[in-house]
Tab-separated table of C-alpha atoms and ligand atoms in Angstrom:
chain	number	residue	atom	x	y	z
A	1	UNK	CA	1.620	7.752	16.560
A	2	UNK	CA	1.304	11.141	14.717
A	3	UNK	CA	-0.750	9.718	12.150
A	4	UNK	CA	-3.033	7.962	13.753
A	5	UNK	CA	-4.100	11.004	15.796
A	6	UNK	CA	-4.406	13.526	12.607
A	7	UNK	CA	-6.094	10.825	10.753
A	8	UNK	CA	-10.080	11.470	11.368
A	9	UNK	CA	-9.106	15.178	11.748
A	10	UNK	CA	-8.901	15.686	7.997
A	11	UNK	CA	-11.897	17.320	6.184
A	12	UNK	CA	-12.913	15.091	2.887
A	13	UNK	CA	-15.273	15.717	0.366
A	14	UNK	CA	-18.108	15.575	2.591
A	15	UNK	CA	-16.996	18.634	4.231
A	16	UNK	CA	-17.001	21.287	1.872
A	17	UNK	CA	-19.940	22.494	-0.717
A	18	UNK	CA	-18.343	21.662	-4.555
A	19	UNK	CA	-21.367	23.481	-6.363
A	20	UNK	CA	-20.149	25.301	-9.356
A	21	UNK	CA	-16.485	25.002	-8.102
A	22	UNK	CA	-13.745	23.364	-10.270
A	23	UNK	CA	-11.961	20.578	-8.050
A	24	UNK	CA	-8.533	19.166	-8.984
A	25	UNK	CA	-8.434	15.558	-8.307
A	26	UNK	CA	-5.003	14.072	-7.409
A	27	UNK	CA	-5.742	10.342	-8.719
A	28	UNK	CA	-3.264	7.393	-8.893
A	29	UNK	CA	-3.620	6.659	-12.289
A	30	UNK	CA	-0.480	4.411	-12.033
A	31	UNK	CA	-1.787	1.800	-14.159
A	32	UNK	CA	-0.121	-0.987	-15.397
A	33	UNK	CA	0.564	-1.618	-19.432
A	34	UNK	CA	2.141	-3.915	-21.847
A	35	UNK	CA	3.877	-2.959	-24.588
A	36	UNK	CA	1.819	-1.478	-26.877
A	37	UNK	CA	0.263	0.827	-24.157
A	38	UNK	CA	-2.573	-1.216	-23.297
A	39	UNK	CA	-4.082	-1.201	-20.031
A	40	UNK	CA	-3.284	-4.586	-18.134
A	41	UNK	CA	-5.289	-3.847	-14.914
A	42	UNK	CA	-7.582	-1.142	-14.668
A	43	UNK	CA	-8.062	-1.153	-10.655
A	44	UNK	CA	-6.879	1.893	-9.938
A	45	UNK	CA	-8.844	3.615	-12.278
A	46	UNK	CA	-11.957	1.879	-10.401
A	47	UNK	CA	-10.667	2.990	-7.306
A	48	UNK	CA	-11.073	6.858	-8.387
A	49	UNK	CA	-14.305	6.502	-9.666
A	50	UNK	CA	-16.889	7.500	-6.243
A	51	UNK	CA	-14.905	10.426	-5.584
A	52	UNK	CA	-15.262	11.686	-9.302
A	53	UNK	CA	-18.784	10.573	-9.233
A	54	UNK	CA	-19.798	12.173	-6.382
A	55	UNK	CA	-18.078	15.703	-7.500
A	56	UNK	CA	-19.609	15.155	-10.554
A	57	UNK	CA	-23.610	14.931	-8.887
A	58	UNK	CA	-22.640	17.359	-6.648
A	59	UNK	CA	-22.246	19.886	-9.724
A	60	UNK	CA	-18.320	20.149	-9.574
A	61	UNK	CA	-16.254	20.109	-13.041
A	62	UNK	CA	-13.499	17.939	-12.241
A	63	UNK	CA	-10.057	17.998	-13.101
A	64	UNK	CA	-8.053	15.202	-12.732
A	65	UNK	CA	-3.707	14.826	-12.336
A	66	UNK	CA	-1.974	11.671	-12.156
A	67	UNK	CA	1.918	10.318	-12.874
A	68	UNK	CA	2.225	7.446	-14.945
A	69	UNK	CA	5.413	5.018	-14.837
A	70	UNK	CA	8.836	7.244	-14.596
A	71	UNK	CA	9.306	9.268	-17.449
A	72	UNK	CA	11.934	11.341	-15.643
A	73	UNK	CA	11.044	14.886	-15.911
A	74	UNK	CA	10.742	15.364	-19.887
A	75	UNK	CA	7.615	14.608	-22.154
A	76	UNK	CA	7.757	11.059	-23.442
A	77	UNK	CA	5.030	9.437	-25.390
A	78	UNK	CA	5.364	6.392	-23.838
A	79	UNK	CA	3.585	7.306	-20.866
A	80	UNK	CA	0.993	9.496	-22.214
A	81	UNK	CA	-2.175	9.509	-20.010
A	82	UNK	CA	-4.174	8.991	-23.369
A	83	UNK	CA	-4.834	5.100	-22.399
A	84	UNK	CA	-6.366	6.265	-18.770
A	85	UNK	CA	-8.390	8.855	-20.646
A	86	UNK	CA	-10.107	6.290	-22.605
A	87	UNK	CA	-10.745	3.782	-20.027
A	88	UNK	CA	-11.754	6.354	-17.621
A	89	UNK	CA	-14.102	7.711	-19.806
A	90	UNK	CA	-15.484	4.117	-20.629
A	91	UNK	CA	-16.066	3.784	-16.809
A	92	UNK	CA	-17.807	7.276	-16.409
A	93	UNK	CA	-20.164	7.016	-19.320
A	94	UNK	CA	-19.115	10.822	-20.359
A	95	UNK	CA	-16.181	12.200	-22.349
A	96	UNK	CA	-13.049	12.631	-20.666
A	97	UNK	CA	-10.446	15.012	-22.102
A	98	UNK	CA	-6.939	15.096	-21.797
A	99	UNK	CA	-5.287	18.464	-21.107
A	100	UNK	CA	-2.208	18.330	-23.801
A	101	UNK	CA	0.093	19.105	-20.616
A	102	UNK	CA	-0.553	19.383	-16.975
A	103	UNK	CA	0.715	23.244	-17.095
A	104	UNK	CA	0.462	25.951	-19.418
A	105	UNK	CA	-1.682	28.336	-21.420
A	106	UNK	CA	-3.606	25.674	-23.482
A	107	UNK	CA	-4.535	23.926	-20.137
A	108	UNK	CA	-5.464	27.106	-18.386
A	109	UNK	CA	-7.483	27.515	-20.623
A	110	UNK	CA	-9.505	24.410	-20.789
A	111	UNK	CA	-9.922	24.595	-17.368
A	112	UNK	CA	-11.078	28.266	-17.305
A	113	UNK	CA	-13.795	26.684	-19.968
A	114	UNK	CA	-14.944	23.741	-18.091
A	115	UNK	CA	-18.305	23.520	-16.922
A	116	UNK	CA	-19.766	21.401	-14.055
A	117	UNK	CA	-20.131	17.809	-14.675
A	118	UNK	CA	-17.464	18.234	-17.225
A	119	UNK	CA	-13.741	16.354	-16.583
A	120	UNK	CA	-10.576	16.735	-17.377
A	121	UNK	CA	-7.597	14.869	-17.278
A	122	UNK	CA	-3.901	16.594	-17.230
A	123	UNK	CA	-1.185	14.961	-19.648
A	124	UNK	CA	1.017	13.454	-17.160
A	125	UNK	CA	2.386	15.466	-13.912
A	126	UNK	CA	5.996	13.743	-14.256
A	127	UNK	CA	7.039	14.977	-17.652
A	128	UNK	CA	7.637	17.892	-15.186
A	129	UNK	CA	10.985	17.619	-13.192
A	130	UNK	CA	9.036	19.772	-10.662
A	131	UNK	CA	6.679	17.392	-10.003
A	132	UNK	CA	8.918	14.931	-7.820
A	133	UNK	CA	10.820	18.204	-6.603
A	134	UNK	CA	8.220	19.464	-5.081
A	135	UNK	CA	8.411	23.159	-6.664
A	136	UNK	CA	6.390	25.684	-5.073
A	137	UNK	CA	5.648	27.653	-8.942
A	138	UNK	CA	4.629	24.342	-10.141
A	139	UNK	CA	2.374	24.014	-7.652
A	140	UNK	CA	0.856	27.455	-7.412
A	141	UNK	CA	0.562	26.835	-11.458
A	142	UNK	CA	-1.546	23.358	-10.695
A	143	UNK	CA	-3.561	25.243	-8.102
A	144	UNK	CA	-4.152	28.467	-10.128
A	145	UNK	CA	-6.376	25.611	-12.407
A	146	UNK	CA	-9.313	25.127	-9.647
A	147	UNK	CA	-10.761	26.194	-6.802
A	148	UNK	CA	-10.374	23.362	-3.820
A	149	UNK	CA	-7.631	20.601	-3.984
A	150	UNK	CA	-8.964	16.603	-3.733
A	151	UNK	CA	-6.371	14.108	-2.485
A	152	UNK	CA	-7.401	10.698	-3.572
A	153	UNK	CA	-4.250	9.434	-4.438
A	154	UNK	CA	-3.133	7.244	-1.110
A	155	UNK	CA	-0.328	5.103	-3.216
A	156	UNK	CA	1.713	8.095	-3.214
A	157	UNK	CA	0.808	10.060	-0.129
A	158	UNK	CA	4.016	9.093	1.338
A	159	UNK	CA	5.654	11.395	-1.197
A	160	UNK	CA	5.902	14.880	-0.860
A	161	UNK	CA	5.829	16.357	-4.586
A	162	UNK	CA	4.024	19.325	-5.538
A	163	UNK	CA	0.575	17.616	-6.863
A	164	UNK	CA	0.261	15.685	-3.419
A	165	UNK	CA	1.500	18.043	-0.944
A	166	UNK	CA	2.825	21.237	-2.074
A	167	UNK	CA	-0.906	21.840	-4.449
A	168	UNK	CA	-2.250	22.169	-0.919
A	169	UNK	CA	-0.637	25.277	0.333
A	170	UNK	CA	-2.656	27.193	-2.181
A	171	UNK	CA	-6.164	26.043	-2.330
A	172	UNK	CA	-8.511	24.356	0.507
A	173	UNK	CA	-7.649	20.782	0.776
A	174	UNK	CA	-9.614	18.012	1.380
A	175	UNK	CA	-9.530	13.769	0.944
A	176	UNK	CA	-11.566	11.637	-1.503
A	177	UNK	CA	-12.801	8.464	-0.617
A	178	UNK	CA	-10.304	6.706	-1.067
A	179	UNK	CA	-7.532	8.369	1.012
A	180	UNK	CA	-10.493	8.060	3.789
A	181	UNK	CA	-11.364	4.749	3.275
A	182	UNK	CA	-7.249	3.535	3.742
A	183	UNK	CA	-6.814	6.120	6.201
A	184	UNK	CA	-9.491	4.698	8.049
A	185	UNK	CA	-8.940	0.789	7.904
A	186	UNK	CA	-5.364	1.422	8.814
A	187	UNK	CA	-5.896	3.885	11.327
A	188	UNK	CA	-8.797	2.436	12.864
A	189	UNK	CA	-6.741	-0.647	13.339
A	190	UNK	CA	-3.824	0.974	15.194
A	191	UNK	CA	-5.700	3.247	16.805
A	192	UNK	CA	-8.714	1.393	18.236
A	193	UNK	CA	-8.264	-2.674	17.630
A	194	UNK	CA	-11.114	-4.996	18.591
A	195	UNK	CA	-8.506	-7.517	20.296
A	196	UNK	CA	-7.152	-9.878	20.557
A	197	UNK	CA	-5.158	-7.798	17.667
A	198	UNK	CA	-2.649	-9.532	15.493
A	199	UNK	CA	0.133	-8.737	12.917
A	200	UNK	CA	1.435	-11.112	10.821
A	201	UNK	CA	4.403	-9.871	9.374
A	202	UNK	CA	6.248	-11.947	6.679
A	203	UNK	CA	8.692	-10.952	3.145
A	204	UNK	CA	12.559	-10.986	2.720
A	205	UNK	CA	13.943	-9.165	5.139
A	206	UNK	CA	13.518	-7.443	8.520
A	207	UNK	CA	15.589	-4.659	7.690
A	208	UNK	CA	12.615	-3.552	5.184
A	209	UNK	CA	10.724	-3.774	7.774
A	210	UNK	CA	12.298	-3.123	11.503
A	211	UNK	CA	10.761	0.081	11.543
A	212	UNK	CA	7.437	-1.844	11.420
A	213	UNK	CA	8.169	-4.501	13.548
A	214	UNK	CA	9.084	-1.606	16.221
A	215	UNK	CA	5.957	0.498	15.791
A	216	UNK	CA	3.641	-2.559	16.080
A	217	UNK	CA	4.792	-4.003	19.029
A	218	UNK	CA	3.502	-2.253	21.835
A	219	UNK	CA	0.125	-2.214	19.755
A	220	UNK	CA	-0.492	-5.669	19.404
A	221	UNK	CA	-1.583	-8.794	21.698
A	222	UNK	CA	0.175	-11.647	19.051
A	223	UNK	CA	2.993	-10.458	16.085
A	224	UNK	CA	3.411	-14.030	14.151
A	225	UNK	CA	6.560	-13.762	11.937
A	226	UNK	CA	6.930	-15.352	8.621
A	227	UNK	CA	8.815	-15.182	5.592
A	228	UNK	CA	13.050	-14.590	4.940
A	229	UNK	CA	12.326	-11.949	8.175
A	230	UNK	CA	11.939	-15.091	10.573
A	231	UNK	CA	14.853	-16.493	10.154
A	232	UNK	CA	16.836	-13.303	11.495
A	233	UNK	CA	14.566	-14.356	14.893
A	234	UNK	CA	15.160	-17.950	14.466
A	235	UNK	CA	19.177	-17.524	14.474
A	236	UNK	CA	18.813	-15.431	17.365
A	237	UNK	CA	16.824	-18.110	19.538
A	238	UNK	CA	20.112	-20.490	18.422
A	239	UNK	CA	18.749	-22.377	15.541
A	240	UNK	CA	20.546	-22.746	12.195
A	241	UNK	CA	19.365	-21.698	9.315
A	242	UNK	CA	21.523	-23.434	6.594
A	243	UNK	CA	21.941	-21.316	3.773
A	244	UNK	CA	19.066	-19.319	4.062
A	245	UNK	CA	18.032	-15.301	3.374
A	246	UNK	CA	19.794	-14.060	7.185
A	247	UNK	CA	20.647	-10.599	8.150
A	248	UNK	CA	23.474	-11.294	10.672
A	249	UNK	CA	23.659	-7.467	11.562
A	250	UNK	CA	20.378	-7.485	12.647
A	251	UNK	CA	19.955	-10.404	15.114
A	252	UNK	CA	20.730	-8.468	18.121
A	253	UNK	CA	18.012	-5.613	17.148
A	254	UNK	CA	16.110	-9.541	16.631
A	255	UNK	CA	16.793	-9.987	20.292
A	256	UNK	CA	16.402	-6.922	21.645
A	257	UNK	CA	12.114	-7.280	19.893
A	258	UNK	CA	12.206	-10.488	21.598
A	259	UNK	CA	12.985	-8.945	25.304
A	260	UNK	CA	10.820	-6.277	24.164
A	261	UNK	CA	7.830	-8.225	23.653
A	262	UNK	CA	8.035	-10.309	26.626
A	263	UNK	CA	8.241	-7.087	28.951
A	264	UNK	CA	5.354	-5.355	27.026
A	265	UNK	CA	3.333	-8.589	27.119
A	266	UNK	CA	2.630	-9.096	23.427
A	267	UNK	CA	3.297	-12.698	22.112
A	268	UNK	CA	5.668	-13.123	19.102
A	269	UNK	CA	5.338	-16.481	17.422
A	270	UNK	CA	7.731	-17.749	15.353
A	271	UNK	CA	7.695	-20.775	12.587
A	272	UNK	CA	8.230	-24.377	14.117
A	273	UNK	CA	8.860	-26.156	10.799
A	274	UNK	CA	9.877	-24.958	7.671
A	275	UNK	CA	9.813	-25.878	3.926
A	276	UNK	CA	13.583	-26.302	2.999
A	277	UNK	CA	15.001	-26.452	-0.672
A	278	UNK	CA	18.379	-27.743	-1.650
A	279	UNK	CA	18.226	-24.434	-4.079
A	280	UNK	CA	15.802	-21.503	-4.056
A	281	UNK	CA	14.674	-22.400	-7.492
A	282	UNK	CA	11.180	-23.892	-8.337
A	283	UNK	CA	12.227	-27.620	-9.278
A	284	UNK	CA	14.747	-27.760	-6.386
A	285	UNK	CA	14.621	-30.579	-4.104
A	286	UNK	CA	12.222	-29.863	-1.123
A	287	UNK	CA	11.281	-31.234	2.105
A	288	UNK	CA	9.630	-30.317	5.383
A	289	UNK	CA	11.406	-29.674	9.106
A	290	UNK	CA	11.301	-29.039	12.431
A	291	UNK	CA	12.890	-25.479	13.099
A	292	UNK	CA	15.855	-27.088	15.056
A	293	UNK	CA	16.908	-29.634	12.071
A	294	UNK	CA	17.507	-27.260	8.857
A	295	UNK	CA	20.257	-28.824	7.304
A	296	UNK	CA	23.339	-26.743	7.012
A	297	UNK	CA	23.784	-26.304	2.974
A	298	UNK	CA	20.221	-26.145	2.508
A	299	UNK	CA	17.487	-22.560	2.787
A	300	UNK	CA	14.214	-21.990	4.238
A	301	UNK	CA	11.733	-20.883	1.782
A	302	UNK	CA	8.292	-21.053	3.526
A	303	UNK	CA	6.719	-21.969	6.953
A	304	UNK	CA	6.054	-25.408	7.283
A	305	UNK	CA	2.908	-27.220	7.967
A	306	UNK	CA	2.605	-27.071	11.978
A	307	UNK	CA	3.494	-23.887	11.863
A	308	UNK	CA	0.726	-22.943	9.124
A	309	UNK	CA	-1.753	-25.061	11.675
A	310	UNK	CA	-0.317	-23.130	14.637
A	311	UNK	CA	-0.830	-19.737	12.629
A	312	UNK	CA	-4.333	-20.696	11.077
A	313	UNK	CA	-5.093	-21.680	14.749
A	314	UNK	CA	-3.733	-18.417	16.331
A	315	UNK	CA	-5.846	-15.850	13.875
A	316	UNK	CA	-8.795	-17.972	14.235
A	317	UNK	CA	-8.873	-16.389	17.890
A	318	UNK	CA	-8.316	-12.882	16.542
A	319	UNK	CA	-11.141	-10.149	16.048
A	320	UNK	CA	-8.392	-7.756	14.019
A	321	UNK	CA	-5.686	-8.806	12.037
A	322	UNK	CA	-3.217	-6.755	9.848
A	323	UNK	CA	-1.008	-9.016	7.632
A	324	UNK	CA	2.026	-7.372	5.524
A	325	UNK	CA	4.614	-9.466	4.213
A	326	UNK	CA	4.328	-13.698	2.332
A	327	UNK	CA	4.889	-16.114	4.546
A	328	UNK	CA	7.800	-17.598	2.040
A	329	UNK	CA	9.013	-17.381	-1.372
A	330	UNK	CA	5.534	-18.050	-3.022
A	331	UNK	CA	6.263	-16.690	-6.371
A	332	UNK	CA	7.192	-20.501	-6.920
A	333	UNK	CA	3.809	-22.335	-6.488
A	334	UNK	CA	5.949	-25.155	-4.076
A	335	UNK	CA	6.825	-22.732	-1.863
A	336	UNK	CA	3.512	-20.613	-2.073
A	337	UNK	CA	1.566	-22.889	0.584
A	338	UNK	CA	2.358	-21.010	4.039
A	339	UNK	CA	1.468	-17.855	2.318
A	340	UNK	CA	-2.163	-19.236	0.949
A	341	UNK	CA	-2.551	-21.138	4.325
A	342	UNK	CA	-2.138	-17.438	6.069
A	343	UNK	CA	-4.559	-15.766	3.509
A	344	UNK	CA	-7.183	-18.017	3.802
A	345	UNK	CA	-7.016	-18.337	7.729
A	346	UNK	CA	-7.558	-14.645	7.786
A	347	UNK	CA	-10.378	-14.965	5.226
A	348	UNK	CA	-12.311	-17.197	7.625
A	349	UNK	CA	-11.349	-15.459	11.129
A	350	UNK	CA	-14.196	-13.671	10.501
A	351	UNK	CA	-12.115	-10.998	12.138
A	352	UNK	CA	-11.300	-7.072	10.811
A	353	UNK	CA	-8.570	-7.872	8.367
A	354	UNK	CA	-6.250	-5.230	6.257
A	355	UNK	CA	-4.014	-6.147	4.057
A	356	UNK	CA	-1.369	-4.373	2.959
A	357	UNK	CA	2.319	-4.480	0.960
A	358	UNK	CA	2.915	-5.385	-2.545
A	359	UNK	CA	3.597	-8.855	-3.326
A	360	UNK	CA	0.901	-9.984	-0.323
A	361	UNK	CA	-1.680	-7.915	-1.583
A	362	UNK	CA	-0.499	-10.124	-5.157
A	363	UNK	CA	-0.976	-13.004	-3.279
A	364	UNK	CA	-4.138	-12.495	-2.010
A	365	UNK	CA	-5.511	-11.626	-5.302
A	366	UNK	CA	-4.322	-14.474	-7.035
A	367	UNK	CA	-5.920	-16.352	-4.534
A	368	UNK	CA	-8.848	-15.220	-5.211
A	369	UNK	CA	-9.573	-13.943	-1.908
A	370	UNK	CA	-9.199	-10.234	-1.491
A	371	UNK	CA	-13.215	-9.810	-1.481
A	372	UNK	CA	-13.051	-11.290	1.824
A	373	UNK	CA	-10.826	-9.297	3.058
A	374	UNK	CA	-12.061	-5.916	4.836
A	375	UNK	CA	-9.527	-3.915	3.642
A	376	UNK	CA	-6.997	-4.750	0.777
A	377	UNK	CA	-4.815	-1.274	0.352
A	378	UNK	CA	-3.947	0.095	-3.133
A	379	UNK	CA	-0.623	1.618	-1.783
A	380	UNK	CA	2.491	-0.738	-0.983
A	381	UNK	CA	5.030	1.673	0.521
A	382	UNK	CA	2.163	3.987	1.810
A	383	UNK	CA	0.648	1.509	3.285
A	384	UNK	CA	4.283	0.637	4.709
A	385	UNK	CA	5.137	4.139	5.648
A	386	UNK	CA	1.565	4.308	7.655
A	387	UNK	CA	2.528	1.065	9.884
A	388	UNK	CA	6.042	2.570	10.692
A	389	UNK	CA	3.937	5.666	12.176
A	390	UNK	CA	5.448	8.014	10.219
A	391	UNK	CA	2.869	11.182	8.873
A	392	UNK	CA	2.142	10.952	5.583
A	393	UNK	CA	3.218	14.250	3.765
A	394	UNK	CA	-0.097	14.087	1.466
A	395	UNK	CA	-2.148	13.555	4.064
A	396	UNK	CA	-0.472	15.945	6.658
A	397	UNK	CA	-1.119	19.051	4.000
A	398	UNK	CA	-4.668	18.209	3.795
A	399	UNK	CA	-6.916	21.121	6.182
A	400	UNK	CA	-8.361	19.779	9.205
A	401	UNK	CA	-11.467	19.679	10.183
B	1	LIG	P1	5.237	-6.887	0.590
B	1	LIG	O1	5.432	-6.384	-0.822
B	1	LIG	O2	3.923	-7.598	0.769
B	1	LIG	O3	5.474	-5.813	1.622
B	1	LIG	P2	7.942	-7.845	0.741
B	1	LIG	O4	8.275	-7.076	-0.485
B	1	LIG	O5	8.491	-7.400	2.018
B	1	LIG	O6	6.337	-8.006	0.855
B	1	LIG	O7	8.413	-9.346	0.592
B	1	LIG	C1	8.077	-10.147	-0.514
B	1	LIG	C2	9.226	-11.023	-0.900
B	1	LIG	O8	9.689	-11.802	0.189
B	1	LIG	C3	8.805	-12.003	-1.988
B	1	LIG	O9	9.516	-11.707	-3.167
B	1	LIG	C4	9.198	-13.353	-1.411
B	1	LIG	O10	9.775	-14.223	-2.359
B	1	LIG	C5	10.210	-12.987	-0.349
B	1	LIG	N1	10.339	-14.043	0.654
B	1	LIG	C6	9.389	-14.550	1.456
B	1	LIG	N2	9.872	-15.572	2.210
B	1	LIG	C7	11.172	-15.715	1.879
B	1	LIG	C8	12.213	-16.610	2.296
B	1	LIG	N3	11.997	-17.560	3.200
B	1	LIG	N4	13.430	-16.451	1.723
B	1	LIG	C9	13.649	-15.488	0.804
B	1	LIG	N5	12.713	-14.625	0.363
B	1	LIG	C10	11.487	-14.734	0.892
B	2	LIG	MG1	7.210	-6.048	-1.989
């Protein structure tokens, strides 16, 4: 549990005096666009905004670095930072310049010139294959621009390229808000749950997520399974599971989590009905089961409804609950009912809740329901990376305190 020790060990912007010093922000400014450019859902950018305001009143000039989409190591207009410059600037109520590349003379220069409670944005760090490669003179040549290195950008702390990890070999190197607040949600919950502690733990496929499954085990008192992943279990307690989503080379590592939990005394509960569908399509014939009566040419595509009683019933007993993974294939809205039936029993446990992954984070948006959440995390495979207890290389090169 490396990470979970290191975690509250990191300095963060609280720690160090930013007077008249020129911090470079790593941001996730991953937003996402539609054709012509536009800006579809400006979250992220809201996400960034405390740390840079708080540099900013603290009489810092900031200057901010961010990839957008994957232009693959050469300048491509497509994902010019231009868009986040705008919006960003919007947001702050100041001007926001864009840097006409995230290296070079030109930007040297602009950052030589700026003054405190001035920002500036680099052009985007992956028209440079030495971004993703992690190379040391492209990050001595990001550093050389400021005088202490922020890491806010959590979504892509579990990478180790030169603007979240390497950057921090040359100048002091602290978190922003953000980082702290996800390293702290997730953390705190591994580290010190109020219990009874639950995961629920749904999406295609165990092998995504075995590592997961492994790493929360001995931490929790319940681990309810959902999703394609439960069936893998299911066929290993002897039930059939008709054509459904099955990893067949993983049902004795199935078994083995099984024994597992029963010797370390956490409780792994498993569906008792399921929705099943002639065809996983939308308008394909559908009907509810118990677990031991799926019908041989038909799949399982979400938890039925005893088992999203059983589940509502279980978390409303829980004082922390971490969920990762839809409960079934709820991109169609027949199937989507086990994963809403999830999200809103965690809504009303009234217990710590974090969400993290993807597609449930999706889902509990759509739902309308992540503001009841404690924590909803901005980074899907961080996030992922975190709950397999791995160290994340962008937060490991941060100082400690
Ligand atoms: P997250 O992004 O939250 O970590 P995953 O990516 O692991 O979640 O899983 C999400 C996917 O799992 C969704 O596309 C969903 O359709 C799929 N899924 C959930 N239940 C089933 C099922 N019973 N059969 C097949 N796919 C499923
Ligand atoms: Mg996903």
């Amino acid at each position: 549990m490396a990470n979970v020790v290191n975690v509250a060990h990191k300095k963060t912007i609280d720690d160090v005096d930013v007077r008249g010093k020129r911090a470079l922000v790593r941001a996730d400014f991953n937003v996402p666009q539609d054709a012509s450019g536009a800006i579809t859902d400006d979250t992220r950018i809201r996400a960034a905004l405390p740390t840079i305001q708080a540099l900013l009143e603290r009489g810092a000039a900031v200057i901010l670095m961010s990839h957008l989409g994957r232009p693959k190591g050469k300048r491509d207009d497509r994902y010019t930072l231009a868009p986040v410059a705008a919006r960003l600037s919007d947001q702050l109520g100041r001007p926001v310049d864009l840097a006409p590349d995230a290296v070079g003379p030109e930007t040297e220069a602009l950052a030589r010139a700026l003054q405190p409670g001035r920002v500036l944005l680099l052009e985007n760090l992956r028209f440079h294959p030495e971004e993703e490669a992690d190379d040391p003179a492209f990050a001595r040549a990001l550093a050389a621009l400021a005088d202490l290195y922020v890491d806010d950008a959590f979504g892509t702390a579990h990478r180790a390229h030169a603007s979240t990890a390497g950057v921090a070999s040359y100048l002091p190197a602290v978190s922003g808000y953000l980082m702290q607040r996800e390293l702290a949600a997730l953390g705190g919950a591994l580290e010190h749950p109020e219990r009874p502690f639950a995961a629920v733990i749904g999406g295609a496929k165990v092998s995504g997520k075995l590592a997961v499954l492994e790493h929360l085990l001995p931490l929790v008192d319940l681990l309810l399974i959902g999703g394609g992943m439960a069936n893998t279990f299911l066929h290993a307690q002897g039930y059939g599971v008709g054509t459904s989503l099955l990893e067949i080379d993983l049902v004795d590592t199935a078994r083995t989590l099984l024994d597992e939990a029963r010797r370390t005394g956490a409780q792994i509960v498993l569906p008792v009905d399921v929705v099943v569908a002639a065809r996983v399509a939308p308008d394909a014939a559908h009907r509810e089961v118990d677990i031991a009566e799926v019908p041989p040419d038909w799949a399982i595509v979400d938890i039925g409804r005893r088992t999203r009683s059983l589940f509502t019933h279980t978390l409303s007993t829980c004082r922390t609950v971490l969920w990762n993974g839809p409960m079934g294939i709820f991109e169609m809205p027949p199937f989507a009912e086990g994963t809403r039936a999830v999200a809103q029993a965690i809504a009303e446990s009234g217990a710590t809740s974090i969400v993290g992954g993807g597609d449930s984070v999706a889902a509990v948006e759509e739902l309308g329901l992540a503001g009841r959440m404690t924590h909803v995390s901005t980074g899907g495979g961080a996030s992922l990376e975190f709950l397999e207890g791995k160290t994340l290389p962008g937060v490991a090169a941060l100082d400690d305190k």
